Coordinates of C-alpha atoms in Angstrom, one line a residue:
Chain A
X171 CA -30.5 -26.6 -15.6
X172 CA -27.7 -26.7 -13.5
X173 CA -27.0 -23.6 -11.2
X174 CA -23.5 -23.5 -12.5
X175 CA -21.8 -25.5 -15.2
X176 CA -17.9 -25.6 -15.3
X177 CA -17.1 -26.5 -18.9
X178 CA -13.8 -27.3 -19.6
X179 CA -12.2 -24.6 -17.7
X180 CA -7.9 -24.0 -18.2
X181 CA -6.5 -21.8 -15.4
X182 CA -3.0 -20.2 -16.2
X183 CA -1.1 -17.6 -13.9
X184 CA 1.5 -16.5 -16.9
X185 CA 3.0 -19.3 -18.6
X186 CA 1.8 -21.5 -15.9
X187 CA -1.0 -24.0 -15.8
X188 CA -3.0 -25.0 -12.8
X189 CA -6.1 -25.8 -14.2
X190 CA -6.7 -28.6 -17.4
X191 CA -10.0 -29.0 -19.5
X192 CA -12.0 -29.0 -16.0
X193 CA -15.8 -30.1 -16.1
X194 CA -18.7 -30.1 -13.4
X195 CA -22.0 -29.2 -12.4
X196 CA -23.0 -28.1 -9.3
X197 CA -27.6 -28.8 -9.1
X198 CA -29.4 -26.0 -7.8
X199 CA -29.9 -27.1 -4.2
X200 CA -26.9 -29.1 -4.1
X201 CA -23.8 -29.1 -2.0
X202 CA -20.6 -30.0 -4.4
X203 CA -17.4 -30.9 -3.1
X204 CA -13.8 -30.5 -4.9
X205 CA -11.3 -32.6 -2.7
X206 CA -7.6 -32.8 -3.3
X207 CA -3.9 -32.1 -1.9
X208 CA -2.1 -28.9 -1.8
X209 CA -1.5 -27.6 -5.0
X210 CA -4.3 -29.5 -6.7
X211 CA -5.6 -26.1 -7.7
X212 CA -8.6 -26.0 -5.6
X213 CA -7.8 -22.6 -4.7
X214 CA -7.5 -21.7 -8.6
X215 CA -11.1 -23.0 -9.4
X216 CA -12.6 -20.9 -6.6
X217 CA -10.5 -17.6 -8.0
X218 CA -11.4 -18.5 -10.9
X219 CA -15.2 -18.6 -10.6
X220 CA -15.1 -15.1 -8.7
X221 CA -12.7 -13.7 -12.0
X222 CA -9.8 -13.4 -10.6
X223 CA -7.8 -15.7 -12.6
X224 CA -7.0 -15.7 -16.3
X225 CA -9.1 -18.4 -17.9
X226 CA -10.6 -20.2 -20.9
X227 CA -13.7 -22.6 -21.3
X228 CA -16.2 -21.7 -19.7
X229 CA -18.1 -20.7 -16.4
X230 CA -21.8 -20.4 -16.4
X231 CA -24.3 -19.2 -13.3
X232 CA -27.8 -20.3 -14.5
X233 CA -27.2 -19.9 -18.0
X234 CA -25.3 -17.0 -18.2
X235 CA -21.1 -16.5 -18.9
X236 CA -19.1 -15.5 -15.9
X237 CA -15.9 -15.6 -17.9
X238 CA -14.5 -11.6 -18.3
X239 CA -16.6 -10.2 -15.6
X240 CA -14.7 -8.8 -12.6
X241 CA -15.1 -9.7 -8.5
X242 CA -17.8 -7.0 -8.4
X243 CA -20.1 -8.1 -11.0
X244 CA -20.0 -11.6 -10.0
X245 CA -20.9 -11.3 -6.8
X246 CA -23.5 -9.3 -7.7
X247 CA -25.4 -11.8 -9.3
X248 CA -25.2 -14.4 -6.9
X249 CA -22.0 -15.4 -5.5
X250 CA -20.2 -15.6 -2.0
X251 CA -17.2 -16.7 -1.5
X252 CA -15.8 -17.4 1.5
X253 CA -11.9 -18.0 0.5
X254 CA -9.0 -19.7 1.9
X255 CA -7.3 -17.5 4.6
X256 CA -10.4 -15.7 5.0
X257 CA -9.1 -12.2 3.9
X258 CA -10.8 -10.8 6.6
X259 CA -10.0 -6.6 6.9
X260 CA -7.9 -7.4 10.1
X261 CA -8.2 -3.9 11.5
X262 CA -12.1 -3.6 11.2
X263 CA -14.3 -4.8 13.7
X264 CA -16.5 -7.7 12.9
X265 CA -19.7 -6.0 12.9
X266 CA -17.9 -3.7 10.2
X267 CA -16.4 -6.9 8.5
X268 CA -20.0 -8.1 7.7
X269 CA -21.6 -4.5 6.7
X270 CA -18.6 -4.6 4.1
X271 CA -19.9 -8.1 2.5
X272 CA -23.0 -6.1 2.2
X273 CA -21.8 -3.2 -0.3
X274 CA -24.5 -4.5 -3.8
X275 CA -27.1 -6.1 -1.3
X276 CA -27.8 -2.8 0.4
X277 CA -31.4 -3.5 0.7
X278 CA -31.1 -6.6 2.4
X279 CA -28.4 -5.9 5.0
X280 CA -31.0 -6.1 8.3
X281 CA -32.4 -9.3 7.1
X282 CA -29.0 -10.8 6.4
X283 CA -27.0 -9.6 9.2
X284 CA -29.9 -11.0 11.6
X285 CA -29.9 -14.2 10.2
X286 CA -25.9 -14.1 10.4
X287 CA -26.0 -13.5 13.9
X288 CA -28.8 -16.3 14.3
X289 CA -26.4 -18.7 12.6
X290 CA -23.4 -17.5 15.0
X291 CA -24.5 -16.4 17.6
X292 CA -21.3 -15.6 19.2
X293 CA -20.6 -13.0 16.4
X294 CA -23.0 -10.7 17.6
X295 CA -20.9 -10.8 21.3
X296 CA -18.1 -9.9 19.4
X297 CA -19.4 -7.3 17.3
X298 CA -17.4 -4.9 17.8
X299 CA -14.3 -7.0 17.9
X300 CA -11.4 -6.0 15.4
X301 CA -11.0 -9.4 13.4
X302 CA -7.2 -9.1 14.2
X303 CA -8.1 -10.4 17.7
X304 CA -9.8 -13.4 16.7
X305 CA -9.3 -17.1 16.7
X306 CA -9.1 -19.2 13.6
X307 CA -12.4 -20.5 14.0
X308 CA -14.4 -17.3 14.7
X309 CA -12.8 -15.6 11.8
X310 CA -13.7 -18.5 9.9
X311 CA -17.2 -17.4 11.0
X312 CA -17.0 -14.1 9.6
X313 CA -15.6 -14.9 6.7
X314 CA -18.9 -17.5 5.6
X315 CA -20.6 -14.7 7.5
X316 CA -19.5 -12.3 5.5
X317 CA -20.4 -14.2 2.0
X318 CA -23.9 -14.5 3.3
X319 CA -24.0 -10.7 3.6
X320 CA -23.9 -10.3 -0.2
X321 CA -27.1 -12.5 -0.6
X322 CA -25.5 -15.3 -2.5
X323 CA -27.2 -18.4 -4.6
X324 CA -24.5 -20.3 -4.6
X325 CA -22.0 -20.4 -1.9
X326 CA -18.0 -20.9 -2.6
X327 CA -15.9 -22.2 0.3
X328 CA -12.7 -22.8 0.1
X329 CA -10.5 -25.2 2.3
X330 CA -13.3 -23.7 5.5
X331 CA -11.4 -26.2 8.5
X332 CA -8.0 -25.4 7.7
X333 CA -6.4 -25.1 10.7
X334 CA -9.1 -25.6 12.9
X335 CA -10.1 -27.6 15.7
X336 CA -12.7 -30.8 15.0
X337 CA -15.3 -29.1 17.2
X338 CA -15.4 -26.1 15.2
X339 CA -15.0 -28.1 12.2
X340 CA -18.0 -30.1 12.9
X341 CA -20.2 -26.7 13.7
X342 CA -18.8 -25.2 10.3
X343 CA -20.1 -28.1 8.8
X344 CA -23.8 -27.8 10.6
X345 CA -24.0 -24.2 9.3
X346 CA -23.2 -24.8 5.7
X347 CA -25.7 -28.2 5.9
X348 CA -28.5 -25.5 8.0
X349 CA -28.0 -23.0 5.2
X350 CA -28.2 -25.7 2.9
X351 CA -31.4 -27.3 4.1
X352 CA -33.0 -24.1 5.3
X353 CA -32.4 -21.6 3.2
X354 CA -31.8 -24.2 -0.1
X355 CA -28.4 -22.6 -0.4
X356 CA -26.5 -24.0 -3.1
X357 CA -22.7 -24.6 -2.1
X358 CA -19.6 -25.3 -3.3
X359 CA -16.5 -26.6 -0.9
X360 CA -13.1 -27.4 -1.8
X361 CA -11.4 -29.5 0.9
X362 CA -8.3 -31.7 1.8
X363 CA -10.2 -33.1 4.4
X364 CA -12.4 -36.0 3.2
X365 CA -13.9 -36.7 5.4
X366 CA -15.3 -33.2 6.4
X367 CA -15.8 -33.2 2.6
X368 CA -18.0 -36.5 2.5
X369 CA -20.0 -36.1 5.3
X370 CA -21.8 -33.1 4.0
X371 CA -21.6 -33.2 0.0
X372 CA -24.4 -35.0 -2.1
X373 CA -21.3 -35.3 -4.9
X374 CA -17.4 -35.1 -4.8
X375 CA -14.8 -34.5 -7.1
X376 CA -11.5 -35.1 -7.2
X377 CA -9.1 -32.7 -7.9
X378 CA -5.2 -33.9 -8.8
X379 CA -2.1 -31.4 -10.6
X380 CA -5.3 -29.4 -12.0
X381 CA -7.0 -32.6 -13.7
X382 CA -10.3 -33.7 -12.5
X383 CA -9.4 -37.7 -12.2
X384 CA -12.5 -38.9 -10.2
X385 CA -16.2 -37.5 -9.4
X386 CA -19.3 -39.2 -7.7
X387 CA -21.2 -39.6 -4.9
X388 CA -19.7 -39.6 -1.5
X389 CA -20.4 -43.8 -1.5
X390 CA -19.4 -44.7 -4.9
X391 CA -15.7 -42.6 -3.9
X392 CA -15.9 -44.0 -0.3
X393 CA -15.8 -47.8 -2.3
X394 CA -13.5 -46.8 -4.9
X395 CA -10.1 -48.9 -4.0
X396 CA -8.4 -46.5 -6.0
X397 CA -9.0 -43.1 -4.1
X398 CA -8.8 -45.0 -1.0
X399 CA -4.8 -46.1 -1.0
X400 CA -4.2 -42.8 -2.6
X401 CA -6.2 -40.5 0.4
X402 CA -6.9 -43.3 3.0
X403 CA -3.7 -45.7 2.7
X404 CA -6.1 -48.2 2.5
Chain B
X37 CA 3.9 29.8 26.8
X38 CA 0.4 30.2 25.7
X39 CA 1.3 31.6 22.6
X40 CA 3.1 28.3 22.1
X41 CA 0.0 26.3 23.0
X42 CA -2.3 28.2 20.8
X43 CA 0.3 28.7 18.3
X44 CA 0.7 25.2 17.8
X45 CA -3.1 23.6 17.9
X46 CA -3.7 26.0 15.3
X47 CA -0.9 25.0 13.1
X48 CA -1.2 21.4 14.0
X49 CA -4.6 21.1 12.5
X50 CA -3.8 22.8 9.7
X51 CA -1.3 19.7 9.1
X52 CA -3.4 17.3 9.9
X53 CA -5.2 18.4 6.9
X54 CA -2.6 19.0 5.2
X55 CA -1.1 15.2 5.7
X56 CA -4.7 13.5 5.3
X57 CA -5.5 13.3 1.5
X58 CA -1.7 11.8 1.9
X59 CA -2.3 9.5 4.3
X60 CA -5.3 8.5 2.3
X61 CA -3.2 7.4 -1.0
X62 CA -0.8 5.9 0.8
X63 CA -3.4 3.3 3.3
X64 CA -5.7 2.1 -0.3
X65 CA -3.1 2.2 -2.9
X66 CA 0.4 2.2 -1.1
X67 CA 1.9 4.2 -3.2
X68 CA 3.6 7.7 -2.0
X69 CA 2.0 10.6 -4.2
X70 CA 5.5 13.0 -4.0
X71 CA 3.1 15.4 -6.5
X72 CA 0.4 15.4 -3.9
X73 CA 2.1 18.9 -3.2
X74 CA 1.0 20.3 -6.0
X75 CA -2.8 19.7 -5.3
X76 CA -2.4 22.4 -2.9
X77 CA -0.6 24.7 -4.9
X78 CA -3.2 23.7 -7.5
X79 CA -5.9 24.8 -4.9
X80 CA -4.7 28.1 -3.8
X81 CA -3.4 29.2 -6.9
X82 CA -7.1 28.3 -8.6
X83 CA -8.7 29.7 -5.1
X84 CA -6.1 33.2 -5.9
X85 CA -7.3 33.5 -10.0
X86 CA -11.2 33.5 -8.6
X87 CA -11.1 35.7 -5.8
X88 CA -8.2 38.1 -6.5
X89 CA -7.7 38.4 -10.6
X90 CA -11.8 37.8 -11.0
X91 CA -13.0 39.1 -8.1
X92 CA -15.7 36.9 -7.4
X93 CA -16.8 35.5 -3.9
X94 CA -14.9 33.7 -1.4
X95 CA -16.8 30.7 -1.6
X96 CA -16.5 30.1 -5.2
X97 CA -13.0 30.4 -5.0
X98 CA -12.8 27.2 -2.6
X99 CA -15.6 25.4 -4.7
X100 CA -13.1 25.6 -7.6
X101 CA -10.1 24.9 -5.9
X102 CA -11.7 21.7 -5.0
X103 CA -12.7 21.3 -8.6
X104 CA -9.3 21.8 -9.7
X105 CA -8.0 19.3 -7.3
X106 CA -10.8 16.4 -7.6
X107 CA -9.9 16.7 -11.4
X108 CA -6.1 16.6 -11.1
X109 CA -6.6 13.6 -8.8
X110 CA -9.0 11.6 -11.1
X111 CA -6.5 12.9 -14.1
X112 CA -3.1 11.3 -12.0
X113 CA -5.4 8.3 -11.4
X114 CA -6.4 7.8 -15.0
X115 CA -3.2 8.9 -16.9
X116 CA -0.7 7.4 -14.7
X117 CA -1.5 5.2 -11.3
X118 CA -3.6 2.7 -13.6
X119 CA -1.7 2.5 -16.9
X120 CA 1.6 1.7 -14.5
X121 CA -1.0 -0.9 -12.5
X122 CA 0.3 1.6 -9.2
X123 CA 3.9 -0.3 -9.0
X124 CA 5.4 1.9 -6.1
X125 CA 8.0 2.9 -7.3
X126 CA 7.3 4.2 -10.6
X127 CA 3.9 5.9 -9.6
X128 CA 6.6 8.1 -7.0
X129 CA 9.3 9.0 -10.1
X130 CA 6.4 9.5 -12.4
X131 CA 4.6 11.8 -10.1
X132 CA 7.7 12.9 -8.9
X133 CA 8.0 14.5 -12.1
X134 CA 4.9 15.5 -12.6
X135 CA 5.0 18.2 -9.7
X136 CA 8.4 20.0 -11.3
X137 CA 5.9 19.9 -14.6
X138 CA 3.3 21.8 -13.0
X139 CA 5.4 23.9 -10.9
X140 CA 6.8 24.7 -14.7
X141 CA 2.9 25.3 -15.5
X142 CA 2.4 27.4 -12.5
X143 CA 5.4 29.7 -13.3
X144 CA 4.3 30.4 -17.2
X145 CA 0.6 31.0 -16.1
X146 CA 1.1 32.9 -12.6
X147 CA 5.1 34.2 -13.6
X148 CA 7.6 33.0 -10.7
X149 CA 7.4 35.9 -7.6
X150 CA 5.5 34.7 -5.0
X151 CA 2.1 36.5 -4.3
X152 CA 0.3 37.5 -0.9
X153 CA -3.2 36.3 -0.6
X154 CA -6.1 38.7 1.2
X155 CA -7.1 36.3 4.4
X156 CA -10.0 34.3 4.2
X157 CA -11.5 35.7 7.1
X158 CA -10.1 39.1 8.2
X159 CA -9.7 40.1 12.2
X160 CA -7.8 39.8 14.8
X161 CA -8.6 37.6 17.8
X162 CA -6.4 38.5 21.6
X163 CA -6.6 35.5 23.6
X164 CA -4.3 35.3 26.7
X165 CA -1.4 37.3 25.4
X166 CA -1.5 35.8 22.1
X167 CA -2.4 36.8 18.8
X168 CA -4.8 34.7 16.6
X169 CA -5.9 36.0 13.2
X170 CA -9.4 34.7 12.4
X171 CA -7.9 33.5 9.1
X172 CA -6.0 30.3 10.9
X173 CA -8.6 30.1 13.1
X174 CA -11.2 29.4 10.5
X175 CA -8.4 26.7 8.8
X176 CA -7.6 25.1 11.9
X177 CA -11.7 24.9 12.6
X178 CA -12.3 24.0 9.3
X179 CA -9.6 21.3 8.9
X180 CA -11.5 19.5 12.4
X181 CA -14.7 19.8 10.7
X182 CA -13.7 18.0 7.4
X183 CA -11.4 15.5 9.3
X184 CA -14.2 14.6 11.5
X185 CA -16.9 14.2 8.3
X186 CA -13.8 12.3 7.0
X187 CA -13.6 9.8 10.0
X188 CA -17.5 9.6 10.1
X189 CA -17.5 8.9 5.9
X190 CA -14.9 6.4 6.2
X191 CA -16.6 4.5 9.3
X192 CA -20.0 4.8 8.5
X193 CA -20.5 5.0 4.8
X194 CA -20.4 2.1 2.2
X195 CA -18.2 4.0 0.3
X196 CA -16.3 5.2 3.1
X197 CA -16.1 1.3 4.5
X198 CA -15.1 0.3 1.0
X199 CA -12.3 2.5 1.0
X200 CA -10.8 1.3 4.3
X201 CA -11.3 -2.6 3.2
X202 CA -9.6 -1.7 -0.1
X203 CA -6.7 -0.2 2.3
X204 CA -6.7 -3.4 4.2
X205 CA -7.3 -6.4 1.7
X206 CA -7.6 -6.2 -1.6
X207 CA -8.9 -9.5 -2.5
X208 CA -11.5 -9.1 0.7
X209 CA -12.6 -6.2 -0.5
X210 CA -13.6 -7.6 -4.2
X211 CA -15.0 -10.3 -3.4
X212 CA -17.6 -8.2 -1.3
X213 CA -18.8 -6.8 -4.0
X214 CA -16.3 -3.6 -4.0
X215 CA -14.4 -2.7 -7.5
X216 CA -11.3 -1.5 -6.0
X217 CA -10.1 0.1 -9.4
X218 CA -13.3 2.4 -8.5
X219 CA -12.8 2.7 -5.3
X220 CA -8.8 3.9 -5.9
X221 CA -10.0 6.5 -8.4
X222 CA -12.9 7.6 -6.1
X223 CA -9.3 8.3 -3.0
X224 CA -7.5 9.8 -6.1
X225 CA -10.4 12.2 -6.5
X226 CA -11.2 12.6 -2.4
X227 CA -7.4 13.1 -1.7
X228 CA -7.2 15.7 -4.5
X229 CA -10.3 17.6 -3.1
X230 CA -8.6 17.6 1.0
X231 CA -5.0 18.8 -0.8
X232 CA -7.0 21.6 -2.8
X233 CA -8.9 23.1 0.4
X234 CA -5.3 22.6 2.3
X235 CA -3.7 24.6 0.4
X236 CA -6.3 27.4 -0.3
X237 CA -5.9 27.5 3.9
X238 CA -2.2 26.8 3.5
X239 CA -1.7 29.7 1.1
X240 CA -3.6 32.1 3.5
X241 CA -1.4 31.0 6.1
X242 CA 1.9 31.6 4.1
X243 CA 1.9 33.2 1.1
X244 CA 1.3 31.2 -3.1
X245 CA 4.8 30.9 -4.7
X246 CA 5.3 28.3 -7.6
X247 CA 7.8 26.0 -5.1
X248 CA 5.3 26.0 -1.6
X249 CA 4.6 22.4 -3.0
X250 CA 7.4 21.4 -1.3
X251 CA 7.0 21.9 2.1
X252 CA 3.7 20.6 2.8
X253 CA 4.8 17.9 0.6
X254 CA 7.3 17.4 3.8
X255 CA 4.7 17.9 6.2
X256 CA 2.6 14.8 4.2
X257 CA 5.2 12.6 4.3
X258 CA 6.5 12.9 7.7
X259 CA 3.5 12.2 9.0
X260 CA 3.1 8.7 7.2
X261 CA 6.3 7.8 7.7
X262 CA 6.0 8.4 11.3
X263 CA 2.9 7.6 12.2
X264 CA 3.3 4.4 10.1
X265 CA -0.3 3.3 7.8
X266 CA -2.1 5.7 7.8
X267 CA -5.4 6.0 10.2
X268 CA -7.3 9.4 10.8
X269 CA -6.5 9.5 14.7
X270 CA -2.7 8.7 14.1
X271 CA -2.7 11.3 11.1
X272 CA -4.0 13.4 13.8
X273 CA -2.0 12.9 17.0
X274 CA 1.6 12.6 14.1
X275 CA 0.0 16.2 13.0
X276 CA 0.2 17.7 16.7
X277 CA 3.4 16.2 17.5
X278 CA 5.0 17.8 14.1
X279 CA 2.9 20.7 14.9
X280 CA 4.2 21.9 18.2
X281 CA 8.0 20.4 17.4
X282 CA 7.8 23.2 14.7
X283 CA 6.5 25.9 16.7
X284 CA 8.5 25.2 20.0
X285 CA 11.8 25.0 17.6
X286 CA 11.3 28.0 15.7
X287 CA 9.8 30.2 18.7
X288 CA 12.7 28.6 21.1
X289 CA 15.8 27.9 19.3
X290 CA 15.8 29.8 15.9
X291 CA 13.2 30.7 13.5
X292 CA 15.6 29.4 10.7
X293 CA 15.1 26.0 11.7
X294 CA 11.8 25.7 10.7
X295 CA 10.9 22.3 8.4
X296 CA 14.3 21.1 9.9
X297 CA 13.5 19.1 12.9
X298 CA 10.2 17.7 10.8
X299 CA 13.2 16.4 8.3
X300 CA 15.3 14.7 11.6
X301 CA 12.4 13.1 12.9
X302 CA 11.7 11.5 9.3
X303 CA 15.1 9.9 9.2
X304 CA 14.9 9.0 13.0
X305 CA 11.7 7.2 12.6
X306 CA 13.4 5.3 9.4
X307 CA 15.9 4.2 11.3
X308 CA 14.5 3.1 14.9
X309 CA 11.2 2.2 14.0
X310 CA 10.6 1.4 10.2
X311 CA 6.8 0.9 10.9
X312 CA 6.2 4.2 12.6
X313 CA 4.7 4.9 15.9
X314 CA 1.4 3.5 14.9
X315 CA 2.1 0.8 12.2
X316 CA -0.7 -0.8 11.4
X317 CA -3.2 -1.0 8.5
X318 CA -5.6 0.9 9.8
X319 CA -7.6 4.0 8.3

């Protein structure tokens, strides 16, 4: 069975629609990637999997219905969410940042902040850093760091080298493969970089004014003439 | 001069906890509680019944002034911050309202002349050429001692650190796991319980009258305003500044003036610097 099954999942904020008949699977063990442009509604299928957007079809985590179940509850049984932005708590430092992602895995907060600080390092030098002082990458840190405080199963990561430099961009992307490999993290990433997108996913969607056009692995897309004038300009 | 100094430290604690269950509001669910007044006429009228019409202990009377204020904070929460999904404005008219109601309530229960409550703690302490009863002593201690636990609950808690990432971001806050509805109602009741004990310590320091909601509502409000978002330190250091303005203008210039420089500085702050001193997001 499929760690989570997106079946044909709408999206509306009021009247308006941002999400169509969606349908994927993301494998236990797997990393999944949405890709697509601004407005695509990548950021709508991540809200929408944590319950914070109105929604019909359906969203299932091993099985069981995520659909009417607040923030709380969802990350409660199983998933992290690192969003777009972060939404860091600017004013809090970042040791406090993390011990705030712990709040329902109480019992595992040593374990989890250890093994955040062995995944970045430099987050245990800054640890008692207000966020608000940070650059884009290290906040970036916390905010994946954060996610892995509430002991995920399945990781959600939206859009995580917006705005950031290639070097950090390629360190973001050893974590999430580390934690992937490791740990046998599952993990979900919405990007609009494709490339960042297709060097670490084992499948990728694609993601267009809410529709789900194309899905497949990262060299069946990377062949497909189709995706590559429209992304590429090939 | 040293009656000024003592004078106002003791009366700028007493603010500070007067202004904190405010402050508190205000940072998680920005909205301005105008009936957060009548918590601590709610407090010292409940803290009055006990001790003075039942004659029972002290310390029952402030275990049910806090009752009384949790409950009308989880009741304001419940009956009118949720169903109006806390839209600013009409959380302030509706509570606005709300404390003329129970001012109403106060005055067909307790009838409207004002009534002198027996101090706390009786005694008389002679310090340097000034006067200090015990009673504001013990308010002033006891509003350190809860704003200290308060600093140490909010930084070191889960609750406590819930609170201040609800006050901060919203959608951070509930995808870590926190249930901000709860964790409003959970303020609602807190800030009920620290405007309950305030005004049991208020009271003793004034006298219970069914309109002494306004004044610390004053107190509450000039002390967001100016110290911008509220945080604990800034509630404390806007507290002092209020504090000793009062004291130096009344003991100085004219004892009628009291509450009116407190009401300048509001509309000096407005204008100069909309974010207050210390405007940040911060509890």
């Amino acid at each position: 069975m499929a760690l989570l099954e997106i079946d044909n999942l709408s999206a509306f904020y009021g009247r308006a629609q941002s999400l169509h008949n969606v349908s994927f699977n993301v494998g236990k063990g797997e990393i999944v990637a949405v890709i697509g442009t601004n407005g695509a509604g990548k950021s709508t299928l991540m809200d929408s999997i944590m319950g914070m957007v109105k929604n019909t079809g359906a969203i299932r985590l091993e099985g069981q219905d995520l659909i009417g179940f607040d923030s709380s509850e969802i990350v409660k049984r199983g998933v992290g969410y690192a969003p777009e932005r972060a939404h860091l708590f600017p004013f809090m430092t970042v040791e406090d940042n993390l011990l705030v992602g712990g709040y329902t895995a109480r019992d595992d907060i040593g374990r989890n902040l250890a093994h955040v600080h062995e995944l970045f390092p430099v987050l245990k030098q800054r640890a008692t850093q207000e966020t608000a002082t940070q650059s884009g990458g290290e906040r970036q840190m916390v905010s994946v760091g954060r996610a892995l405080m509430t002991s995920p199963r399945l990781l959600l990561v939206d859009e995580p080298t917006i705005g950031l430099s290639p070097k950090v961009c390629s360190e973001i992307a050893a974590t999430l493969k580390r934690l992937n490999e490791e740990d046998g993290l599952t993990i979900l990433i919405t990007e609009q970089n494709i490339n960042f997108a297709m060097s670490l996913a084992t499948r990728v969607h694609v993601l267009e004014t809410g529709h789900l056009r194309i899905s497949g692995t990262p060299q069946e897309l990377a062949a497909d003439d189709a995706l590559n004038k429209a992304y590429f300009g090939g | 001069m040293s009656q000024i100094l003592i004078q106002g430290l003791l009366l700028s604690g007493l603010y500070a906890l007067i202004a904190i269950g405010f402050t508190l509001i205000f940072s998680v669910g920005r909205v301005l509680n105008l009936a957060y007044g009548a918590y601590l006429m709610l407090g010292g009228y409940a803290y009055f019944w006990v001790v003075q019409t039942m004659h029972m202990p002290k310390l029952l009377g402030i275990l049910v002034a806090i009752g009384v204020g949790v409950l009308a904070g989880l009741l304001k929460h419940r009956l009118i911050v949720k169903p109006l999904k806390s839209d600013p404005v009409a959380v302030e008219i509706a509570t606005l309202i709300l404390a003329v109601v129970i001012q109403a309530g106060v005055v067909l229960v307790f009838n409207d002349s004002a009534k002198i409550m027996h101090p706390i703690v009786n005694g008389v302490w002679r310090v340097g050429g000034a006067t200090v009863t015990y009673n504001i002593l013990t308010a002033t201690i006891a509003s350190w001692v809860i704003l200290i636990g308060l600093y140490y609950f909010v930084r070191k808690t889960h609750v406590g650190r819930a609170i201040s990432a609800v006050s901060m971001d919203v959608k951070g806050a509930a995808i870590s796991g926190i249930n901000p509805d709860r964790i409003n109602m959970i303020t609602w009741g807190l800030s009920g319980a620290l405007g309950a004990i305030a005004g049991v310590f208020f009271a003793s320091y004034t006298q219970l009258s069914p309109s002494m909601w306004v004044a610390p509502l004053i107190i509450a409000v000039a002390v967001v305003i100016v110290g911008g978002i509220g945080s604990i330190i800034g509630t404390l250091i806007v507290a002092h500044i209020i504090g000793f303005m009062e004291i130096i203008s009344t003991t100085l210039v004219a004892a009628e003036l009291r509450g009116v420089f407190t009401m300048l500085l509001i509309i000096v702050v407005l204008v100069m610097m909309p974010k207050g001193l210390f405007g940040r997001g911060e509890l």
